[in-house]
Amino acid sequence: MTATRSDGTAARLAGAAAVEFDLTAHWRERARGREGWDNAPALVRDLSTRFTATVAEAIERAGGVPGRTETEFVAATWYGTSHVAEVMHEQLREAGPKWLDPEQFLHYSPHAMVSAAALDLGLGGASTTLVGPDAEFQAVAHAVRRIRSGRAATVVVAEYEALTPFAAAPCPDGPGTAAGAPPEGRATALVLTAGGGRGPSLTVRRSGDGDGDGADAPAGRAGTTVRTAGPGLLRLLADAAEPLVVVSRAAGLRDALVLG
């Protein structure tokens, strides 16, 4: 029998911000092939600037965060920037000697967005970046657990996406993609705090497959429909006006986030 645990201490959603932006100019540069390579890093610089500004806005809407040097930071993304993967793919297809520019690797790590934002905003606590289809759900769950356990009083949870053509091509069901059109870039940030502050509570219920109490019980209490986590989960939580239950999309799990 699979054990089920209900987190007893709720985090509070104290502030949120989100932005969407057009990727057409960046995709146009990628379509130029070799001639556009020099402009490829502009996508990452643009994304980093917007991501940091979104986190700053969420913090402002939360009324600031006490103890920025202890504030933790967890982010989620499906594909990171995909920048180096795309450049490698294009350059290795070119005729002649194969080469890679070491400077391109400065724009590779998915964690670079969090590092840049944390340094700019003075967030000195532990930071983490999760990657993959269930990353947003797991990032929120991680933040709630950090607060519930007393290891953190405030956690910033954020997500970003700015698909390159290389990342979007094999992923027609990916975040924001549309046939023949560049997807929109996006960034969202939530500020979660401990205790009885303002904002709705956010808890986590965990359960193994086949044990419906994980998601179904809180859904019944909240009187709302169970939603399955997907791209844009943080935006869904930020915009929710009523109690909400979201179930992880990971295979074999009925873990649930309960916003109420």
PDB file of N, CA, C and O in Angstrom, residues 136-172:
ATOM      1  N   GLU A 136       7.592  22.634 -13.872  1.00  0.00           N
ATOM      2  CA  GLU A 136       6.890  23.683 -13.136  1.00  0.00           C
ATOM      3  C   GLU A 136       6.205  23.113 -11.898  1.00  0.00           C
ATOM      4  O   GLU A 136       6.273  23.712 -10.819  1.00  0.00           O
ATOM      5  N   PHE A 137       5.551  21.983 -12.051  1.00  0.00           N
ATOM      6  CA  PHE A 137       4.893  21.357 -10.902  1.00  0.00           C
ATOM      7  C   PHE A 137       5.916  21.034  -9.814  1.00  0.00           C
ATOM      8  O   PHE A 137       5.717  21.350  -8.633  1.00  0.00           O
ATOM      9  N   GLN A 138       7.007  20.397 -10.206  1.00  0.00           N
ATOM     10  CA  GLN A 138       8.008  19.991  -9.221  1.00  0.00           C
ATOM     11  C   GLN A 138       8.699  21.191  -8.580  1.00  0.00           C
ATOM     12  O   GLN A 138       9.089  21.132  -7.406  1.00  0.00           O
ATOM     13  N   ALA A 139       8.847  22.290  -9.324  1.00  0.00           N
ATOM     14  CA  ALA A 139       9.452  23.496  -8.752  1.00  0.00           C
ATOM     15  C   ALA A 139       8.573  24.077  -7.654  1.00  0.00           C
ATOM     16  O   ALA A 139       9.060  24.459  -6.577  1.00  0.00           O
ATOM     17  N   VAL A 140       7.256  24.146  -7.904  1.00  0.00           N
ATOM     18  CA  VAL A 140       6.343  24.659  -6.882  1.00  0.00           C
ATOM     19  C   VAL A 140       6.330  23.719  -5.679  1.00  0.00           C
ATOM     20  O   VAL A 140       6.373  24.169  -4.521  1.00  0.00           O
ATOM     21  N   ALA A 141       6.265  22.410  -5.925  1.00  0.00           N
ATOM     22  CA  ALA A 141       6.251  21.452  -4.822  1.00  0.00           C
ATOM     23  C   ALA A 141       7.526  21.556  -3.986  1.00  0.00           C
ATOM     24  O   ALA A 141       7.487  21.489  -2.751  1.00  0.00           O
ATOM     25  N   HIS A 142       8.654  21.732  -4.645  1.00  0.00           N
ATOM     26  CA  HIS A 142       9.927  21.881  -3.933  1.00  0.00           C
ATOM     27  C   HIS A 142       9.897  23.124  -3.044  1.00  0.00           C
ATOM     28  O   HIS A 142      10.312  23.073  -1.872  1.00  0.00           O
ATOM     29  N   ALA A 143       9.391  24.231  -3.586  1.00  0.00           N
ATOM     30  CA  ALA A 143       9.333  25.472  -2.803  1.00  0.00           C
ATOM     31  C   ALA A 143       8.428  25.317  -1.593  1.00  0.00           C
ATOM     32  O   ALA A 143       8.765  25.765  -0.482  1.00  0.00           O
ATOM     33  N   VAL A 144       7.268  24.674  -1.789  1.00  0.00           N
ATOM     34  CA  VAL A 144       6.341  24.477  -0.663  1.00  0.00           C
ATOM     35  C   VAL A 144       6.986  23.601   0.408  1.00  0.00           C
ATOM     36  O   VAL A 144       6.862  23.873   1.611  1.00  0.00           O
ATOM     37  N   ARG A 145       7.676  22.559  -0.006  1.00  0.00           N
ATOM     38  CA  ARG A 145       8.346  21.685   0.977  1.00  0.00           C
ATOM     39  C   ARG A 145       9.434  22.439   1.739  1.00  0.00           C
ATOM     40  O   ARG A 145       9.627  22.208   2.943  1.00  0.00           O
ATOM     41  N   ARG A 146      10.177  23.304   1.050  1.00  0.00           N
ATOM     42  CA  ARG A 146      11.222  24.073   1.736  1.00  0.00           C
ATOM     43  C   ARG A 146      10.613  24.972   2.812  1.00  0.00           C
ATOM     44  O   ARG A 146      11.157  25.096   3.916  1.00  0.00           O
ATOM     45  N   ILE A 147       9.463  25.579   2.502  1.00  0.00           N
ATOM     46  CA  ILE A 147       8.807  26.443   3.477  1.00  0.00           C
ATOM     47  C   ILE A 147       8.202  25.616   4.597  1.00  0.00           C
ATOM     48  O   ILE A 147       8.350  25.948   5.777  1.00  0.00           O
ATOM     49  N   ARG A 148       7.524  24.538   4.257  1.00  0.00           N
ATOM     50  CA  ARG A 148       6.881  23.690   5.269  1.00  0.00           C
ATOM     51  C   ARG A 148       7.893  23.110   6.260  1.00  0.00           C
ATOM     52  O   ARG A 148       7.630  23.004   7.452  1.00  0.00           O
ATOM     53  N   SER A 149       9.070  22.753   5.771  1.00  0.00           N
ATOM     54  CA  SER A 149      10.086  22.152   6.626  1.00  0.00           C
ATOM     55  C   SER A 149      10.815  23.169   7.489  1.00  0.00           C
ATOM     56  O   SER A 149      11.610  22.799   8.351  1.00  0.00           O
ATOM     57  N   GLY A 150      10.570  24.457   7.247  1.00  0.00           N
ATOM     58  CA  GLY A 150      11.245  25.498   8.007  1.00  0.00           C
ATOM     59  C   GLY A 150      12.621  25.847   7.489  1.00  0.00           C
ATOM     60  O   GLY A 150      13.332  26.644   8.098  1.00  0.00           O
ATOM     61  N   ARG A 151      13.001  25.275   6.350  1.00  0.00           N
ATOM     62  CA  ARG A 151      14.333  25.553   5.805  1.00  0.00           C
ATOM     63  C   ARG A 151      14.391  26.890   5.075  1.00  0.00           C
ATOM     64  O   ARG A 151      15.474  27.391   4.788  1.00  0.00           O
ATOM     65  N   ALA A 152      13.242  27.425   4.716  1.00  0.00           N
ATOM     66  CA  ALA A 152      13.200  28.721   4.034  1.00  0.00           C
ATOM     67  C   ALA A 152      11.939  29.459   4.447  1.00  0.00           C
ATOM     68  O   ALA A 152      10.881  28.851   4.603  1.00  0.00           O
ATOM     69  N   ALA A 153      12.045  30.767   4.610  1.00  0.00           N
ATOM     70  CA  ALA A 153      10.868  31.589   4.914  1.00  0.00           C
ATOM     71  C   ALA A 153      10.244  32.158   3.657  1.00  0.00           C
ATOM     72  O   ALA A 153       9.046  32.417   3.606  1.00  0.00           O
ATOM     73  N   THR A 154      11.053  32.346   2.618  1.00  0.00           N
ATOM     74  CA  THR A 154      10.571  32.887   1.355  1.00  0.00           C
ATOM     75  C   THR A 154      11.268  32.165   0.206  1.00  0.00           C
ATOM     76  O   THR A 154      12.491  31.972   0.241  1.00  0.00           O
ATOM     77  N   VAL A 155      10.490  31.765  -0.796  1.00  0.00           N
ATOM     78  CA  VAL A 155      11.050  31.126  -1.989  1.00  0.00           C
ATOM     79  C   VAL A 155      10.422  31.780  -3.216  1.00  0.00           C
ATOM     80  O   VAL A 155       9.197  31.888  -3.323  1.00  0.00           O
ATOM     81  N   VAL A 156      11.257  32.217  -4.128  1.00  0.00           N
ATOM     82  CA  VAL A 156      10.792  32.695  -5.428  1.00  0.00           C
ATOM     83  C   VAL A 156      10.737  31.495  -6.372  1.00  0.00           C
ATOM     84  O   VAL A 156      11.713  30.764  -6.513  1.00  0.00           O
ATOM     85  N   VAL A 157       9.583  31.286  -7.003  1.00  0.00           N
ATOM     86  CA  VAL A 157       9.420  30.217  -7.989  1.00  0.00           C
ATOM     87  C   VAL A 157       9.163  30.881  -9.332  1.00  0.00           C
ATOM     88  O   VAL A 157       8.289  31.737  -9.443  1.00  0.00           O
ATOM     89  N   ALA A 158       9.915  30.497 -10.345  1.00  0.00           N
ATOM     90  CA  ALA A 158       9.781  31.141 -11.650  1.00  0.00           C
ATOM     91  C   ALA A 158       9.886  30.116 -12.771  1.00  0.00           C
ATOM     92  O   ALA A 158      10.382  29.005 -12.575  1.00  0.00           O
ATOM     93  N   GLU A 159       9.383  30.495 -13.931  1.00  0.00           N
ATOM     94  CA  GLU A 159       9.548  29.659 -15.121  1.00  0.00           C
ATOM     95  C   GLU A 159       9.832  30.561 -16.308  1.00  0.00           C
ATOM     96  O   GLU A 159       9.485  31.743 -16.311  1.00  0.00           O
ATOM     97  N   TYR A 160      10.496  29.993 -17.303  1.00  0.00           N
ATOM     98  CA  TYR A 160      10.744  30.751 -18.521  1.00  0.00           C
ATOM     99  C   TYR A 160      10.747  29.809 -19.713  1.00  0.00           C
ATOM    100  O   TYR A 160      10.990  28.610 -19.582  1.00  0.00           O
ATOM    101  N   GLU A 161      10.450  30.361 -20.876  1.00  0.00           N
ATOM    102  CA  GLU A 161      10.503  29.601 -22.113  1.00  0.00           C
ATOM    103  C   GLU A 161      10.702  30.564 -23.264  1.00  0.00           C
ATOM    104  O   GLU A 161      10.058  31.615 -23.336  1.00  0.00           O
ATOM    105  N   ALA A 162      11.611  30.243 -24.161  1.00  0.00           N
ATOM    106  CA  ALA A 162      11.818  31.020 -25.379  1.00  0.00           C
ATOM    107  C   ALA A 162      12.349  30.049 -26.419  1.00  0.00           C
ATOM    108  O   ALA A 162      13.544  29.985 -26.679  1.00  0.00           O
ATOM    109  N   LEU A 163      11.457  29.265 -26.994  1.00  0.00           N
ATOM    110  CA  LEU A 163      11.864  28.188 -27.880  1.00  0.00           C
ATOM    111  C   LEU A 163      12.594  28.706 -29.111  1.00  0.00           C
ATOM    112  O   LEU A 163      12.151  29.636 -29.771  1.00  0.00           O
ATOM    113  N   THR A 164      13.706  28.059 -29.435  1.00  0.00           N
ATOM    114  CA  THR A 164      14.363  28.269 -30.713  1.00  0.00           C
ATOM    115  C   THR A 164      13.704  27.356 -31.743  1.00  0.00           C
ATOM    116  O   THR A 164      12.994  26.410 -31.386  1.00  0.00           O
ATOM    117  N   PRO A 165      13.930  27.583 -33.034  1.00  0.00           N
ATOM    118  CA  PRO A 165      13.389  26.668 -34.046  1.00  0.00           C
ATOM    119  C   PRO A 165      13.837  25.230 -33.825  1.00  0.00           C
ATOM    120  O   PRO A 165      13.080  24.286 -34.050  1.00  0.00           O
ATOM    121  N   PHE A 166      15.078  25.051 -33.370  1.00  0.00           N
ATOM    122  CA  PHE A 166      15.607  23.703 -33.137  1.00  0.00           C
ATOM    123  C   PHE A 166      14.802  22.980 -32.062  1.00  0.00           C
ATOM    124  O   PHE A 166      14.478  21.801 -32.194  1.00  0.00           O
ATOM    125  N   ALA A 167      14.465  23.677 -30.986  1.00  0.00           N
ATOM    126  CA  ALA A 167      13.712  23.052 -29.899  1.00  0.00           C
ATOM    127  C   ALA A 167      12.258  22.838 -30.286  1.00  0.00           C
ATOM    128  O   ALA A 167      11.636  21.857 -29.885  1.00  0.00           O
ATOM    129  N   ALA A 168      11.710  23.759 -31.075  1.00  0.00           N
ATOM    130  CA  ALA A 168      10.290  23.686 -31.395  1.00  0.00           C
ATOM    131  C   ALA A 168       9.971  22.626 -32.444  1.00  0.00           C
ATOM    132  O   ALA A 168       8.888  22.036 -32.423  1.00  0.00           O
ATOM    133  N   ALA A 169      10.916  22.351 -33.357  1.00  0.00           N
ATOM    134  CA  ALA A 169      10.632  21.462 -34.489  1.00  0.00           C
ATOM    135  C   ALA A 169      10.132  20.084 -34.082  1.00  0.00           C
ATOM    136  O   ALA A 169       9.139  19.601 -34.615  1.00  0.00           O
ATOM    137  N   PRO A 170      10.783  19.412 -33.115  1.00  0.00           N
ATOM    138  CA  PRO A 170      10.315  18.063 -32.759  1.00  0.00           C
ATOM    139  C   PRO A 170       9.230  18.069 -31.686  1.00  0.00           C
ATOM    140  O   PRO A 170       8.838  17.013 -31.215  1.00  0.00           O
ATOM    141  N   CYS A 171       8.744  19.237 -31.316  1.00  0.00           N
ATOM    142  CA  CYS A 171       7.817  19.339 -30.183  1.00  0.00           C
ATOM    143  C   CYS A 171       6.563  20.105 -30.571  1.00  0.00           C
ATOM    144  O   CYS A 171       6.329  21.215 -30.074  1.00  0.00           O
ATOM    145  N   PRO A 172       5.730  19.549 -31.466  1.00  0.00           N
ATOM    146  CA  PRO A 172       4.523  20.281 -31.861  1.00  0.00           C
ATOM    147  C   PRO A 172       3.546  20.511 -30.720  1.00  0.00           C
ATOM    148  O   PRO A 172       2.692  21.389 -30.800  1.00  0.00           O
TER     149      PRO A 172
END
